[in-house]
Short mmCIF file of C-alpha atoms and ligand atoms in Angstrom, two decimals:
data_model
loop_
_atom_site.label_atom_id
_atom_site.label_comp_id
_atom_site.label_asym_id
_atom_site.label_seq_id
_atom_site.Cartn_x
_atom_site.Cartn_y
_atom_site.Cartn_z
CA MET A 107 14.39 17.95 15.96
CA GLU A 108 11.07 19.44 14.43
CA ILE A 109 8.20 16.77 14.58
CA ARG A 110 7.90 16.78 10.76
CA GLU A 111 11.47 16.03 10.23
CA TRP A 112 11.45 13.46 12.96
CA CYS A 113 8.44 11.55 11.52
CA HIS A 114 10.66 11.23 8.40
CA GLU A 115 13.62 9.84 10.36
CA ILE A 116 11.81 7.21 12.36
CA PRO A 117 11.57 3.72 10.76
CA LYS A 118 8.21 3.24 9.32
CA ILE A 119 6.12 0.20 8.08
CA GLU A 120 3.78 0.54 4.93
CA LEU A 121 0.95 -2.10 4.84
CA HIS A 122 -1.41 -0.38 2.26
CA ALA A 123 0.39 0.99 -0.90
CA HIS A 124 -0.89 0.34 -4.47
CA LEU A 125 1.75 0.29 -7.02
CA ASN A 126 0.28 2.28 -9.63
CA GLY A 127 -1.09 4.85 -7.29
CA SER A 128 2.40 5.42 -6.06
CA ILE A 129 4.06 6.42 -9.25
CA ARG A 130 6.21 9.73 -9.24
CA ASP A 131 4.60 12.53 -11.01
CA SER A 132 7.81 13.20 -12.91
CA THR A 133 7.56 9.50 -14.43
CA LEU A 134 4.04 9.81 -15.26
CA LEU A 135 4.77 13.21 -17.04
CA GLU A 136 7.51 11.68 -18.95
CA LEU A 137 5.34 8.57 -19.91
CA ALA A 138 2.57 11.00 -20.94
CA LYS A 139 4.92 12.89 -23.16
CA VAL A 140 6.00 9.93 -25.05
CA LEU A 141 2.34 8.61 -25.53
CA GLY A 142 1.37 12.24 -26.48
CA GLU A 143 4.03 12.14 -29.22
CA LYS A 144 2.68 8.96 -30.46
CA GLY A 145 -0.80 10.42 -30.67
CA VAL A 146 -2.27 7.77 -28.07
CA ILE A 147 -3.34 10.55 -25.67
CA VAL A 148 -3.42 14.59 -25.82
CA PHE A 149 -0.62 15.48 -23.47
CA GLU A 150 -1.94 18.89 -22.78
CA ASP A 151 -5.29 17.26 -21.53
CA VAL A 152 -3.48 15.28 -18.85
CA ALA A 153 -0.29 17.35 -17.96
CA HIS A 154 -1.94 19.86 -15.64
CA VAL A 155 -3.80 17.03 -13.78
CA ILE A 156 -0.49 15.22 -13.19
CA THR A 157 1.29 18.36 -12.10
CA LYS A 158 -1.36 19.60 -9.81
CA ASN A 159 -1.18 19.58 -6.08
CA GLY A 160 -4.50 18.87 -4.23
CA ARG A 161 -6.37 17.25 -7.07
CA SER A 162 -10.28 17.12 -6.87
CA LEU A 163 -11.90 13.77 -6.61
CA PRO A 164 -12.92 13.52 -10.41
CA GLU A 165 -9.30 14.42 -11.17
CA CYS A 166 -8.09 11.65 -8.99
CA PHE A 167 -10.25 9.12 -10.86
CA LYS A 168 -9.07 10.60 -14.27
CA LEU A 169 -5.49 10.15 -13.12
CA PHE A 170 -6.26 6.48 -12.09
CA ASP A 171 -7.66 5.65 -15.65
CA LEU A 172 -4.47 7.42 -17.08
CA TYR A 173 -2.11 5.42 -14.92
CA HIS A 174 -3.36 2.18 -16.57
CA ILE A 175 -2.94 3.63 -19.99
CA LEU A 176 0.50 4.82 -19.40
CA THR A 177 1.96 1.58 -17.60
CA THR A 178 0.97 -0.97 -19.98
CA ASP A 179 4.36 -2.37 -21.06
CA HIS A 180 6.57 -4.80 -18.91
CA GLY A 181 9.63 -2.32 -19.09
CA THR A 182 7.43 0.49 -17.49
CA VAL A 183 5.98 -1.79 -14.85
CA SER A 184 9.51 -2.77 -13.91
CA ARG A 185 10.51 0.89 -13.89
CA ILE A 186 7.71 2.14 -11.80
CA THR A 187 8.20 -0.63 -9.11
CA LYS A 188 11.84 0.20 -8.80
CA GLU A 189 11.22 3.75 -8.32
CA VAL A 190 8.26 3.33 -5.95
CA VAL A 191 10.61 1.08 -3.77
CA GLU A 192 13.23 3.62 -3.80
CA ASP A 193 10.94 6.33 -2.80
CA PHE A 194 9.52 4.47 0.04
CA ALA A 195 13.15 3.63 1.26
CA ALA A 196 13.91 7.36 1.03
CA GLU A 197 11.19 7.87 3.60
CA ASN A 198 12.69 5.42 6.01
CA VAL A 199 10.17 2.80 5.36
CA VAL A 200 11.82 -0.39 6.58
CA TYR A 201 9.04 -2.89 5.53
CA LEU A 202 6.97 -2.38 2.59
CA GLU A 203 3.92 -4.55 1.69
CA LEU A 204 3.44 -3.42 -1.95
CA ARG A 205 -0.06 -4.28 -3.52
CA THR A 206 -0.88 -4.52 -7.23
CA THR A 207 -3.41 -6.00 -9.57
CA PRO A 208 -1.94 -8.55 -12.03
CA LYS A 209 -3.08 -7.41 -15.41
CA LYS A 210 -3.63 -8.82 -18.89
CA ASN A 211 -2.98 -6.97 -21.92
CA GLU A 212 -3.12 -9.00 -25.13
CA ALA A 213 -1.88 -6.07 -27.35
CA LYS A 214 1.39 -5.95 -25.43
CA GLY A 215 1.55 -9.71 -24.85
CA MET A 216 0.99 -9.34 -21.20
CA THR A 217 -0.42 -12.07 -19.05
CA LYS A 218 -1.00 -11.80 -15.27
CA GLN A 219 2.15 -14.05 -14.75
CA SER A 220 4.28 -11.83 -17.16
CA TYR A 221 2.95 -8.66 -15.32
CA MET A 222 4.13 -9.94 -12.08
CA LYS A 223 7.51 -11.05 -13.43
CA ALA A 224 7.92 -7.37 -14.68
CA VAL A 225 7.09 -6.21 -11.01
CA ILE A 226 9.56 -8.75 -9.62
CA ASP A 227 12.22 -7.65 -12.10
CA GLY A 228 11.68 -4.07 -10.84
CA LEU A 229 12.34 -5.22 -7.26
CA ARG A 230 15.36 -6.86 -8.46
CA ALA A 231 16.61 -3.86 -10.22
CA VAL A 232 16.71 -1.69 -7.07
CA ASP A 233 20.21 -0.54 -6.59
CA THR A 234 21.85 -3.26 -4.52
CA VAL A 235 25.13 -1.58 -3.54
CA ASP A 236 25.92 -4.30 -0.88
CA VAL A 237 28.69 -6.56 -2.21
CA ALA A 238 27.59 -9.53 0.01
CA LEU A 239 24.03 -9.21 -1.25
CA ALA A 240 25.10 -8.93 -4.95
CA ASN A 241 27.26 -12.10 -4.55
CA SER A 242 24.64 -14.11 -2.60
CA ASP A 243 22.63 -16.92 -3.95
CA SER A 244 19.20 -16.88 -5.59
CA SER A 245 17.26 -16.72 -2.39
CA THR A 246 17.92 -12.99 -2.46
CA ASP A 247 16.75 -12.69 -6.09
CA TYR A 248 13.26 -11.52 -5.24
CA CYS A 249 14.09 -9.27 -2.47
CA LEU A 250 13.18 -11.61 0.35
CA GLU A 251 16.25 -10.18 2.09
CA PRO A 252 16.29 -6.30 2.93
CA LEU A 253 17.97 -4.33 0.29
CA PRO A 254 20.38 -1.54 1.05
CA ILE A 255 19.65 1.17 -1.38
CA ASN A 256 20.52 4.59 -2.53
CA ASP A 257 18.45 7.75 -1.63
CA THR A 258 17.07 10.13 -4.18
CA GLN A 259 20.55 11.99 -4.30
CA GLY A 260 22.20 8.86 -5.05
CA ARG A 261 23.86 8.45 -1.48
CA ILE A 262 23.97 5.06 0.09
CA ARG A 263 21.34 4.88 2.99
CA ARG A 264 22.19 2.66 5.90
CA ASN A 265 18.51 1.68 6.22
CA LYS A 266 17.27 -1.45 4.58
CA ILE A 267 13.79 -2.20 3.19
CA TYR A 268 12.03 -5.50 3.38
CA ILE A 269 9.61 -5.86 0.47
CA ARG A 270 6.74 -8.17 0.19
CA LEU A 271 3.91 -8.18 -2.38
CA LEU A 272 0.06 -8.57 -2.02
CA LEU A 273 -1.84 -9.35 -5.13
CA SER A 274 -4.98 -7.29 -5.68
CA ILE A 275 -8.23 -8.52 -7.00
CA ASP A 276 -10.07 -5.57 -8.70
CA ARG A 277 -13.87 -5.30 -8.11
CA ARG A 278 -14.27 -5.34 -11.81
CA GLU A 279 -12.89 -8.75 -12.24
CA THR A 280 -14.98 -12.07 -12.78
CA THR A 281 -14.86 -14.89 -10.34
CA ALA A 282 -12.56 -16.78 -12.71
CA SER A 283 -10.17 -13.94 -13.10
CA ALA A 284 -9.93 -13.45 -9.26
CA MET A 285 -9.35 -17.16 -8.84
CA GLU A 286 -6.43 -16.87 -11.39
CA THR A 287 -4.91 -14.21 -9.06
CA VAL A 288 -5.14 -16.29 -5.99
CA ASP A 289 -3.52 -19.19 -7.76
CA LEU A 290 -0.78 -16.75 -9.13
CA ALA A 291 -0.26 -15.56 -5.63
CA MET A 292 0.30 -19.15 -4.39
CA GLU A 293 2.74 -19.64 -7.29
CA LEU A 294 4.63 -16.63 -6.27
CA LYS A 295 4.86 -17.29 -2.57
CA ASP A 296 8.74 -17.91 -2.81
CA ALA A 297 9.07 -14.65 -4.75
CA GLY A 298 7.79 -12.72 -1.82
CA VAL A 299 3.91 -12.68 -2.29
CA VAL A 300 2.39 -12.92 1.12
CA GLY A 301 -1.35 -12.15 0.64
CA ILE A 302 -4.49 -11.04 -1.23
CA ASP A 303 -6.12 -7.64 -1.49
CA LEU A 304 -9.58 -6.88 -2.67
CA SER A 305 -9.77 -3.23 -4.01
CA GLY A 306 -11.10 -1.25 -6.90
CA ASN A 307 -13.99 1.18 -7.37
CA PRO A 308 -16.24 0.57 -4.37
CA VAL A 309 -19.47 1.14 -6.26
CA VAL A 310 -18.56 -1.45 -8.79
CA GLY A 311 -19.04 -5.34 -8.45
CA GLU A 312 -21.03 -7.76 -6.32
CA TRP A 313 -19.57 -9.38 -3.16
CA GLN A 314 -20.74 -12.86 -4.36
CA THR A 315 -18.37 -12.59 -7.36
CA PHE A 316 -15.38 -12.56 -5.05
CA ILE A 317 -16.29 -15.04 -2.43
CA PRO A 318 -14.97 -18.29 -4.18
CA ALA A 319 -11.41 -16.73 -4.70
CA LEU A 320 -11.29 -15.19 -1.25
CA LYS A 321 -12.32 -18.66 0.31
CA HIS A 322 -9.74 -20.28 -2.06
CA ALA A 323 -7.10 -17.95 -0.61
CA LYS A 324 -8.15 -18.80 2.90
CA GLN A 325 -7.95 -22.43 2.19
CA LEU A 326 -4.46 -22.04 0.77
CA GLY A 327 -3.31 -20.11 3.93
CA LEU A 328 -2.96 -16.65 2.06
CA PRO A 329 -4.01 -13.77 4.42
CA LEU A 330 -6.55 -11.38 3.24
CA THR A 331 -6.85 -7.65 3.47
CA LEU A 332 -10.15 -6.05 2.04
CA HIS A 333 -11.02 -2.46 1.06
CA CYS A 334 -13.90 -2.20 3.49
CA ALA A 335 -16.69 0.37 3.93
CA GLU A 336 -15.27 3.02 1.62
CA ILE A 337 -18.88 3.68 1.01
CA PRO A 338 -21.81 3.10 3.11
CA ASN A 339 -22.87 -0.71 2.48
CA GLN A 340 -23.68 -2.48 5.67
CA LYS A 341 -24.59 -5.88 4.12
CA GLU A 342 -21.25 -6.10 2.36
CA VAL A 343 -19.37 -5.06 5.59
CA GLN A 344 -21.18 -7.94 7.43
CA ALA A 345 -20.26 -10.44 4.51
CA MET A 346 -16.62 -9.31 4.55
CA LEU A 347 -16.45 -9.92 8.38
CA ASP A 348 -17.95 -13.25 7.88
CA ILE A 349 -14.94 -14.30 5.91
CA HIS A 350 -12.55 -13.22 8.71
CA PRO A 351 -10.06 -11.19 6.83
CA GLU A 352 -6.67 -10.66 8.65
CA ARG A 353 -6.84 -6.97 8.07
CA ILE A 354 -9.25 -4.37 6.57
CA GLY A 355 -8.47 -1.01 4.79
CA HIS A 356 -10.18 2.27 5.25
CA ALA A 357 -13.32 1.23 7.17
CA CYS A 358 -14.81 4.62 6.88
CA PHE A 359 -18.56 3.88 7.04
CA ILE A 360 -18.90 1.18 9.70
CA GLU A 361 -21.97 0.96 11.79
CA GLU A 362 -21.85 0.46 15.63
CA GLU A 363 -22.79 -3.20 15.28
CA GLU A 364 -19.86 -4.02 12.95
CA TRP A 365 -17.41 -2.03 14.94
CA ARG A 366 -18.16 -4.19 17.80
CA ARG A 367 -17.36 -7.35 15.76
CA ILE A 368 -14.16 -5.74 14.37
CA LYS A 369 -13.11 -4.69 17.77
CA SER A 370 -13.78 -7.87 19.52
CA ALA A 371 -12.10 -9.80 16.65
CA LYS A 372 -9.10 -7.29 16.87
CA ILE A 373 -8.99 -6.88 13.12
CA PRO A 374 -6.14 -4.50 12.28
CA VAL A 375 -7.44 -1.44 10.33
CA GLU A 376 -5.08 0.21 7.64
CA ILE A 377 -5.62 3.83 8.13
CA CYS A 378 -5.29 6.15 5.12
CA LEU A 379 -5.85 9.69 6.32
CA THR A 380 -5.00 11.81 3.28
CA SER A 381 -6.54 9.41 0.94
CA ASN A 382 -9.89 9.49 3.03
CA VAL A 383 -10.03 13.24 3.04
CA ARG A 384 -9.10 13.46 -0.66
CA THR A 385 -11.72 11.12 -1.69
CA GLU A 386 -14.28 12.80 0.62
CA ARG A 387 -15.00 9.84 2.78
CA LEU A 388 -15.37 12.34 5.79
CA HIS A 389 -16.18 16.02 6.22
CA SER A 390 -12.97 16.84 8.11
CA ILE A 391 -9.98 15.09 9.30
CA ASP A 392 -10.99 15.82 12.90
CA ASP A 393 -13.89 13.40 12.55
CA HIS A 394 -11.66 10.58 11.48
CA HIS A 395 -12.26 7.14 13.15
CA PHE A 396 -8.65 7.15 13.85
CA VAL A 397 -9.49 8.94 17.28
CA ASP A 398 -11.87 6.20 18.36
CA LEU A 399 -9.64 3.28 17.38
CA TYR A 400 -6.53 4.90 18.87
CA ASN A 401 -8.32 5.78 22.21
CA SER A 402 -9.65 2.23 22.42
CA LYS A 403 -6.12 0.63 21.54
CA HIS A 404 -7.49 -1.09 18.43
CA PRO A 405 -4.71 -2.52 16.29
CA LEU A 406 -4.25 0.15 13.41
CA ALA A 407 -1.48 1.16 10.96
CA LEU A 408 -1.03 4.39 9.26
CA CYS A 409 -0.69 3.95 5.40
CA THR A 410 -0.33 6.04 2.16
CA ASP A 411 -2.87 4.17 -0.04
CA ASP A 412 -1.60 5.96 -3.24
CA CYS A 413 1.15 8.38 -2.35
CA GLY A 414 1.49 9.51 -6.03
CA LEU A 415 -2.14 10.17 -6.64
CA PHE A 416 -2.63 11.86 -3.27
CA SER A 417 0.59 13.65 -3.20
CA THR A 418 1.67 12.32 0.12
CA THR A 419 4.37 10.28 1.85
CA LEU A 420 4.28 7.82 4.95
CA SER A 421 6.30 10.37 6.88
CA ASN A 422 3.68 13.00 6.07
CA GLU A 423 0.91 10.63 7.24
CA TYR A 424 2.59 10.20 10.58
CA TYR A 425 3.06 14.10 10.81
CA LEU A 426 -0.57 14.47 10.02
CA ALA A 427 -1.60 12.17 12.66
CA ALA A 428 0.78 13.95 15.23
CA SER A 429 -0.45 17.41 14.40
CA THR A 430 -4.05 16.79 13.98
CA PHE A 431 -4.59 14.44 17.06
CA GLY A 432 -1.94 15.77 19.34
CA LEU A 433 0.18 12.61 19.59
CA ASP A 434 3.63 13.22 20.99
CA LYS A 435 6.87 11.62 19.75
CA GLY A 436 6.65 8.65 22.19
CA GLN A 437 3.11 7.98 20.96
CA ILE A 438 4.03 8.32 17.26
CA PHE A 439 7.11 5.98 17.62
CA GLN A 440 4.93 3.32 19.40
CA LEU A 441 2.30 3.59 16.71
CA ALA A 442 4.84 2.99 13.88
CA ARG A 443 6.40 0.13 15.91
CA SER A 444 3.07 -1.53 16.62
CA ALA A 445 2.54 -2.18 12.83
CA ILE A 446 5.18 -4.99 13.07
CA GLU A 447 2.55 -7.10 14.56
CA PHE A 448 0.25 -6.84 11.52
CA VAL A 449 2.63 -7.67 8.69
CA PHE A 450 1.81 -10.70 6.61
CA ALA A 451 5.53 -11.61 6.50
CA ASP A 452 6.93 -14.42 8.70
CA ASN A 453 8.25 -14.29 12.29
CA GLU A 454 11.82 -14.12 11.22
CA VAL A 455 11.11 -10.73 9.46
CA LYS A 456 9.04 -9.48 12.43
CA GLU A 457 12.05 -10.26 14.67
CA ALA A 458 14.30 -8.23 12.37
CA LEU A 459 11.91 -5.32 12.39
CA ARG A 460 11.74 -5.46 16.18
CA ASN A 461 15.49 -5.06 16.18
CA ILE A 462 15.50 -2.22 13.75
CA PHE A 463 12.98 -0.32 15.85
CA GLU A 464 14.76 -0.96 19.04
CA ALA A 465 18.02 0.44 17.72
CA ALA A 466 16.10 3.48 16.52
CA GLU A 467 14.61 3.96 19.67
CA ARG A 468 17.98 4.16 21.33
CA LYS A 469 18.90 6.77 18.73
CA LEU A 470 15.82 8.90 18.16
CA MET A 471 13.80 8.83 21.37
CA PRO A 472 14.50 11.59 23.77
P1 LIG B 186 -2.52 -1.30 -9.32
O1 LIG B 186 -3.21 -2.41 -8.68
O2 LIG B 186 -1.04 -1.22 -9.01
O3 LIG B 186 -2.82 -0.93 -10.67
O4 LIG B 186 -2.85 0.13 -8.38
C1 LIG B 186 -3.95 0.91 -8.75
C2 LIG B 186 -5.27 0.26 -8.46
O5 LIG B 186 -5.45 0.05 -7.01
C3 LIG B 186 -6.62 1.05 -8.87
O6 LIG B 186 -6.82 0.74 -10.23
C4 LIG B 186 -7.62 0.35 -7.90
O7 LIG B 186 -8.08 -0.68 -8.35
C5 LIG B 186 -6.83 0.23 -6.55
N1 LIG B 186 -6.91 1.36 -5.72
C6 LIG B 186 -6.19 2.34 -5.42
N2 LIG B 186 -6.58 3.26 -4.62
C7 LIG B 186 -7.90 2.80 -4.15
C8 LIG B 186 -8.78 3.21 -3.29
O8 LIG B 186 -8.75 4.07 -2.60
N3 LIG B 186 -9.96 2.41 -3.17
C9 LIG B 186 -10.04 1.28 -3.95
N4 LIG B 186 -9.24 0.89 -4.72
C10 LIG B 186 -8.01 1.57 -4.90
ZN1 LIG B 187 -6.39 1.28 -1.26
#
């Protein structure tokens, strides 16, 4: 089997995916058309950005702003959640930790709570074709159990997908708003929320603003993953490490001294190759810190970040790693499997994932 196809076939674990960044282009186009007809936006201004492959950096950010104009009602939030899960499942992702920023929108009667309810409703709407699951009790209501789902052609796939949620704090938020998100995450623990993310435009916001909420999360036992060093900011990186995050994302501009700390504490790094290239965090993918981390056996996981925005898939990220860094099938499979140890879900899920990979190894490894 060709390596590209094989990267699609192997089970994969996605730990860094933003809901709104993962929307299908076709859905964005449809939503933009409706808003264009209502005169909220000029459809022609955005259509070519949505359909374009290989967007420039300013076009990526234009699209981000557009996402939040297009997805402001509950029904749309549920719809995109359902579609994003279906798309990851179609890539043979067996565990998805989907992150999203709970949003308020008074005009639509949306609170952070109701936004999250819409997300959870979207998870529940994923085609559950398994009779046993359909008849089961409320513990499966929030996708705490893996869901068998249809692929994009409507065929039933045998693979199941575990879904967990991370609530994101946007760097634009106030301390009070960030605290509210952490409390909400705690309230929704039984609904599959397993941790907190800090994300948003890296040039915006002061680290001090987020400390109370992040410490609060720690005290409540909620694991943290932080967008770290997307731009050079050594002081902030040091402060981030002081809080002992369970994982960090990107880690593009880390100085020697901080790498030492990250490596000795074995903090898993979420690596988003396409995202880093597209947002011009490095000159060339060949210079990516993946190489150093991989060679020094540091814990890492390949992730998509925003598969809609960056026109990628998790299978593609694995293919990219294989073709760029010369990894063979055995190394790629082991890389995919090693991510089990970094998920925020409990040991029962980890054990189930180990079994999935064991079965896949028998089937797919030469
Ligand atoms: P949402 O949280 O579901 O609305 O997903 C989109 C949001 O994720 C954006 O508004 C950003 O706050 C965050 N995000 C997505 N990609 C990145 C990234 O590369 N760096 C920092 N934040 C990001
Ligand atoms: Zn991200």
